[in-house]
Short mmCIF file of N, CA and C in Angstrom, two decimals:
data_model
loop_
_atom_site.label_atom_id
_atom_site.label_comp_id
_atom_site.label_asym_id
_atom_site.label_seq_id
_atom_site.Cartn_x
_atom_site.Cartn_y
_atom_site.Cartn_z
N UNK A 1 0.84 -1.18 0.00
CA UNK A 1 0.00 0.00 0.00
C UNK A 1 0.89 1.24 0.00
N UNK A 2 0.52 2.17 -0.69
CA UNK A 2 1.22 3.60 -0.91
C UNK A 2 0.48 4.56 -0.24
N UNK A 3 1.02 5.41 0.31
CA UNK A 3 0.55 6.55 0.94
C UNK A 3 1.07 7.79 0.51
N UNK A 4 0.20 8.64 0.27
CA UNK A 4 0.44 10.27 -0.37
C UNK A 4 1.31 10.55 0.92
N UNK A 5 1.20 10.69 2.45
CA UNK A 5 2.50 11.47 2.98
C UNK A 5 2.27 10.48 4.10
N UNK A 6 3.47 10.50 5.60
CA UNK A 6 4.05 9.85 6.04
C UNK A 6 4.88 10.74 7.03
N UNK A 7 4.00 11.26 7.97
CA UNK A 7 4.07 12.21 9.42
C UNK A 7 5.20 11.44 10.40
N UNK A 8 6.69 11.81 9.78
CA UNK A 8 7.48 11.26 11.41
C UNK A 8 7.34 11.96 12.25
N UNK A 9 6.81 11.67 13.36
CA UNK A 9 6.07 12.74 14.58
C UNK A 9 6.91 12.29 15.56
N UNK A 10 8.23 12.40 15.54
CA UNK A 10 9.06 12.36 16.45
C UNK A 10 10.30 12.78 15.89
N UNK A 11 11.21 13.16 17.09
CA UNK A 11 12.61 13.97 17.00
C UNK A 11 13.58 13.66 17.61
N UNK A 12 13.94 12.31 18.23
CA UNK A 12 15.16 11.69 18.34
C UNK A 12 15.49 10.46 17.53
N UNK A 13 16.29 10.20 17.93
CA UNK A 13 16.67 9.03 16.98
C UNK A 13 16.38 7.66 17.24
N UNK A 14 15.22 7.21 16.38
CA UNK A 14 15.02 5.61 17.31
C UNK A 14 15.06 4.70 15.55
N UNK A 15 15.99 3.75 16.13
CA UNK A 15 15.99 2.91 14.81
C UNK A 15 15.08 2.35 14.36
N UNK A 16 13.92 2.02 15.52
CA UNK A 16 12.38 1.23 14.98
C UNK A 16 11.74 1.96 14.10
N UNK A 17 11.74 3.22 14.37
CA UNK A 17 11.21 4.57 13.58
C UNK A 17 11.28 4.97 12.47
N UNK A 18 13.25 4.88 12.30
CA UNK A 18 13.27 5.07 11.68
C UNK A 18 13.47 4.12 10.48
N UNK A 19 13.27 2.52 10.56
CA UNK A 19 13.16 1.39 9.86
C UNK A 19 11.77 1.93 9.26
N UNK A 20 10.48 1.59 10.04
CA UNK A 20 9.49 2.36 9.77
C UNK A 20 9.36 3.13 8.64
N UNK A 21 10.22 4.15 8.44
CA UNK A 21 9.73 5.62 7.76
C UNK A 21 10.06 4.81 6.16
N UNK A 22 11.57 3.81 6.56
CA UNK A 22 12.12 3.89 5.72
C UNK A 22 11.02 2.86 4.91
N UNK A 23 10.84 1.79 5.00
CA UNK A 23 9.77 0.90 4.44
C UNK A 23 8.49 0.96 4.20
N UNK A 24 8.25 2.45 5.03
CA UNK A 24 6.53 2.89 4.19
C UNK A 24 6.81 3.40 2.77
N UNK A 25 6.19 3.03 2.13
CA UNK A 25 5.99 3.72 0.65
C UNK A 25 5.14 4.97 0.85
N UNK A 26 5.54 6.53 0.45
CA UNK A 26 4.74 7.17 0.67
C UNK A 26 5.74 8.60 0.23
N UNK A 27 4.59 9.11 -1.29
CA UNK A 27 5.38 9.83 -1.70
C UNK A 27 5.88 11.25 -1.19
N UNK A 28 5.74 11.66 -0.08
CA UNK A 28 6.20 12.42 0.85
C UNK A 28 6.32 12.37 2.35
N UNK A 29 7.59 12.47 2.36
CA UNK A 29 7.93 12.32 3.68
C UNK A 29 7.93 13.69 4.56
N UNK A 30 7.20 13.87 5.99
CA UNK A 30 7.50 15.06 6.84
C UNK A 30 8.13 14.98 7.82
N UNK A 31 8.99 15.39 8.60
CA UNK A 31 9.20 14.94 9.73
C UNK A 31 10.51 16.55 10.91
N UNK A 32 10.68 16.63 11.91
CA UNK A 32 11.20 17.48 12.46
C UNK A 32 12.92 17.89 12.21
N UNK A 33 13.37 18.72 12.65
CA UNK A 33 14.68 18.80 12.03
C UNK A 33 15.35 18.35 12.49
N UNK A 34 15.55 17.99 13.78
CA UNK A 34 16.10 17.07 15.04
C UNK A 34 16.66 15.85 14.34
N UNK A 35 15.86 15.14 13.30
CA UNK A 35 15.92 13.62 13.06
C UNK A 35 17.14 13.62 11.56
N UNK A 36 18.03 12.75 11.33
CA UNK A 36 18.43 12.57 10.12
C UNK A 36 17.87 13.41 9.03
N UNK A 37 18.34 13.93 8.16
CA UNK A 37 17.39 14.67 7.25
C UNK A 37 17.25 13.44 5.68
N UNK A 38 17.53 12.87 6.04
CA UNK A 38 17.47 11.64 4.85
C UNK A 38 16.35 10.44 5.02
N UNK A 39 15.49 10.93 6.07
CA UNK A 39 14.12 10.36 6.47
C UNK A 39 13.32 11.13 5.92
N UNK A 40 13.06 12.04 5.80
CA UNK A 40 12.12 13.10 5.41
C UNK A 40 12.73 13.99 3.68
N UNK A 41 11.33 14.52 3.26
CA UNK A 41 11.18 15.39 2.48
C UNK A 41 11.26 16.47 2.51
N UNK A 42 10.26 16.71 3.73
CA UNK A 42 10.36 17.83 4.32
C UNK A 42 10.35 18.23 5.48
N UNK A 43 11.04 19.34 6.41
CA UNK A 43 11.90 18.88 7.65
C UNK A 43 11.05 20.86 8.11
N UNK A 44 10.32 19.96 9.45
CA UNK A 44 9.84 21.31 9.72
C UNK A 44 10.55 22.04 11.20
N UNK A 45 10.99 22.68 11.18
CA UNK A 45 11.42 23.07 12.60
C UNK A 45 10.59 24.13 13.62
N UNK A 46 9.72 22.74 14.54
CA UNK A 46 8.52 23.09 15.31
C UNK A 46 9.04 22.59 16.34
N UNK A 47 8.45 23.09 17.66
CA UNK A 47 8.67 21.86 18.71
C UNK A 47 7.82 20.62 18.63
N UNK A 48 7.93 19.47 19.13
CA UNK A 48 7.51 18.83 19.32
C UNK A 48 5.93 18.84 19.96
N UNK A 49 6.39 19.57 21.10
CA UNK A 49 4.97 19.75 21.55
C UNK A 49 3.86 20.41 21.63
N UNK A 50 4.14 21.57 20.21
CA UNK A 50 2.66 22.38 20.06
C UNK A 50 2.79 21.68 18.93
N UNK A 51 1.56 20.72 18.52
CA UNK A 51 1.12 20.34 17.53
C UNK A 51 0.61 21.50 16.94
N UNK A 52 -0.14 22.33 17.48
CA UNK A 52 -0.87 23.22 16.62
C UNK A 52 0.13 24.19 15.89
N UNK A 53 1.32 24.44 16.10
CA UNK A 53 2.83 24.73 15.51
C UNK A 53 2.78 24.08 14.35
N UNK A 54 3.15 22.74 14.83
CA UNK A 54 3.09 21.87 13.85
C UNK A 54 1.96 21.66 11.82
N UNK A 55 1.19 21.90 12.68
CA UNK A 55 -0.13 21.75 11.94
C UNK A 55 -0.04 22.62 10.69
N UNK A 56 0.02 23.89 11.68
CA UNK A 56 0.31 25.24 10.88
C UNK A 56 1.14 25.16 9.71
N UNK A 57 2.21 24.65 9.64
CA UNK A 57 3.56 24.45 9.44
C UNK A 57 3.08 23.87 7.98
N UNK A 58 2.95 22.75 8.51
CA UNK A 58 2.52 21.77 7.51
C UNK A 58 1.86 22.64 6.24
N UNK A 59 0.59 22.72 6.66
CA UNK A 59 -0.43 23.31 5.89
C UNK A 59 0.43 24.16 5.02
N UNK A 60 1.27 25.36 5.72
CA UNK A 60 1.29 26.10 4.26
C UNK A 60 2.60 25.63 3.32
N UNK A 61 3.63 24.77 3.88
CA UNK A 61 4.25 24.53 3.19
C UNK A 61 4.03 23.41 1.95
N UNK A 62 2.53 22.85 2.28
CA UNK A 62 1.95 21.53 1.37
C UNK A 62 1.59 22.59 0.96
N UNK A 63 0.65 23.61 0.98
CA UNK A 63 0.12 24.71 -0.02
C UNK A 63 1.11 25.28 -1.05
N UNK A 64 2.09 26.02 -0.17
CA UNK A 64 3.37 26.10 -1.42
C UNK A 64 4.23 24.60 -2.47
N UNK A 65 3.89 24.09 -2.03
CA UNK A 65 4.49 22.59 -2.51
C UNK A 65 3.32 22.15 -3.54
N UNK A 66 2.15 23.04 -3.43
CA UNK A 66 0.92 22.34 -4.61
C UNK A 66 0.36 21.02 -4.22
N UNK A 67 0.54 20.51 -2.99
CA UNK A 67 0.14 19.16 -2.37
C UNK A 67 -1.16 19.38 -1.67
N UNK A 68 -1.69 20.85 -1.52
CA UNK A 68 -2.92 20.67 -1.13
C UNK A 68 -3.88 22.38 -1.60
N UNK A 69 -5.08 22.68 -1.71
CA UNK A 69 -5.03 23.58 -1.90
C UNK A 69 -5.89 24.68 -1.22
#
């Protein structure tokens, strides 16, 4: 199964995770700046713990990216 994107919602380094990211099929990857940058597509630098940071984030950079509209 393929997935349009693929939320690493974490920011240290865990090898389960990042096995994980690596074996989902999913043509965009998001994930924090903290982590390897060779997991992700796109690397947002939020904290961890305001999702609503997060959220934000997301949104307009998939808007500029044409991934959502």
């Amino acid at each position: 199964r393929e997935y349009d994107m693929l939320v690493n919602y974490y920011d240290v380094e865990n090898l389960l995770l990042n096995i994980m990211s690596v074996k989902t099929k999913a043509r965009v990857r998001v994930g924090f700046k903290k982590v390897d940058p060779k997991f992700n597509d796109l690397i947002l630098d939020t904290p961890l713990k305001d999702f609503r940071i997060f959220k934000q984030e997301l949104k307009k950079y998939l808007k500029v990216l044409n991934e959502i509209k």
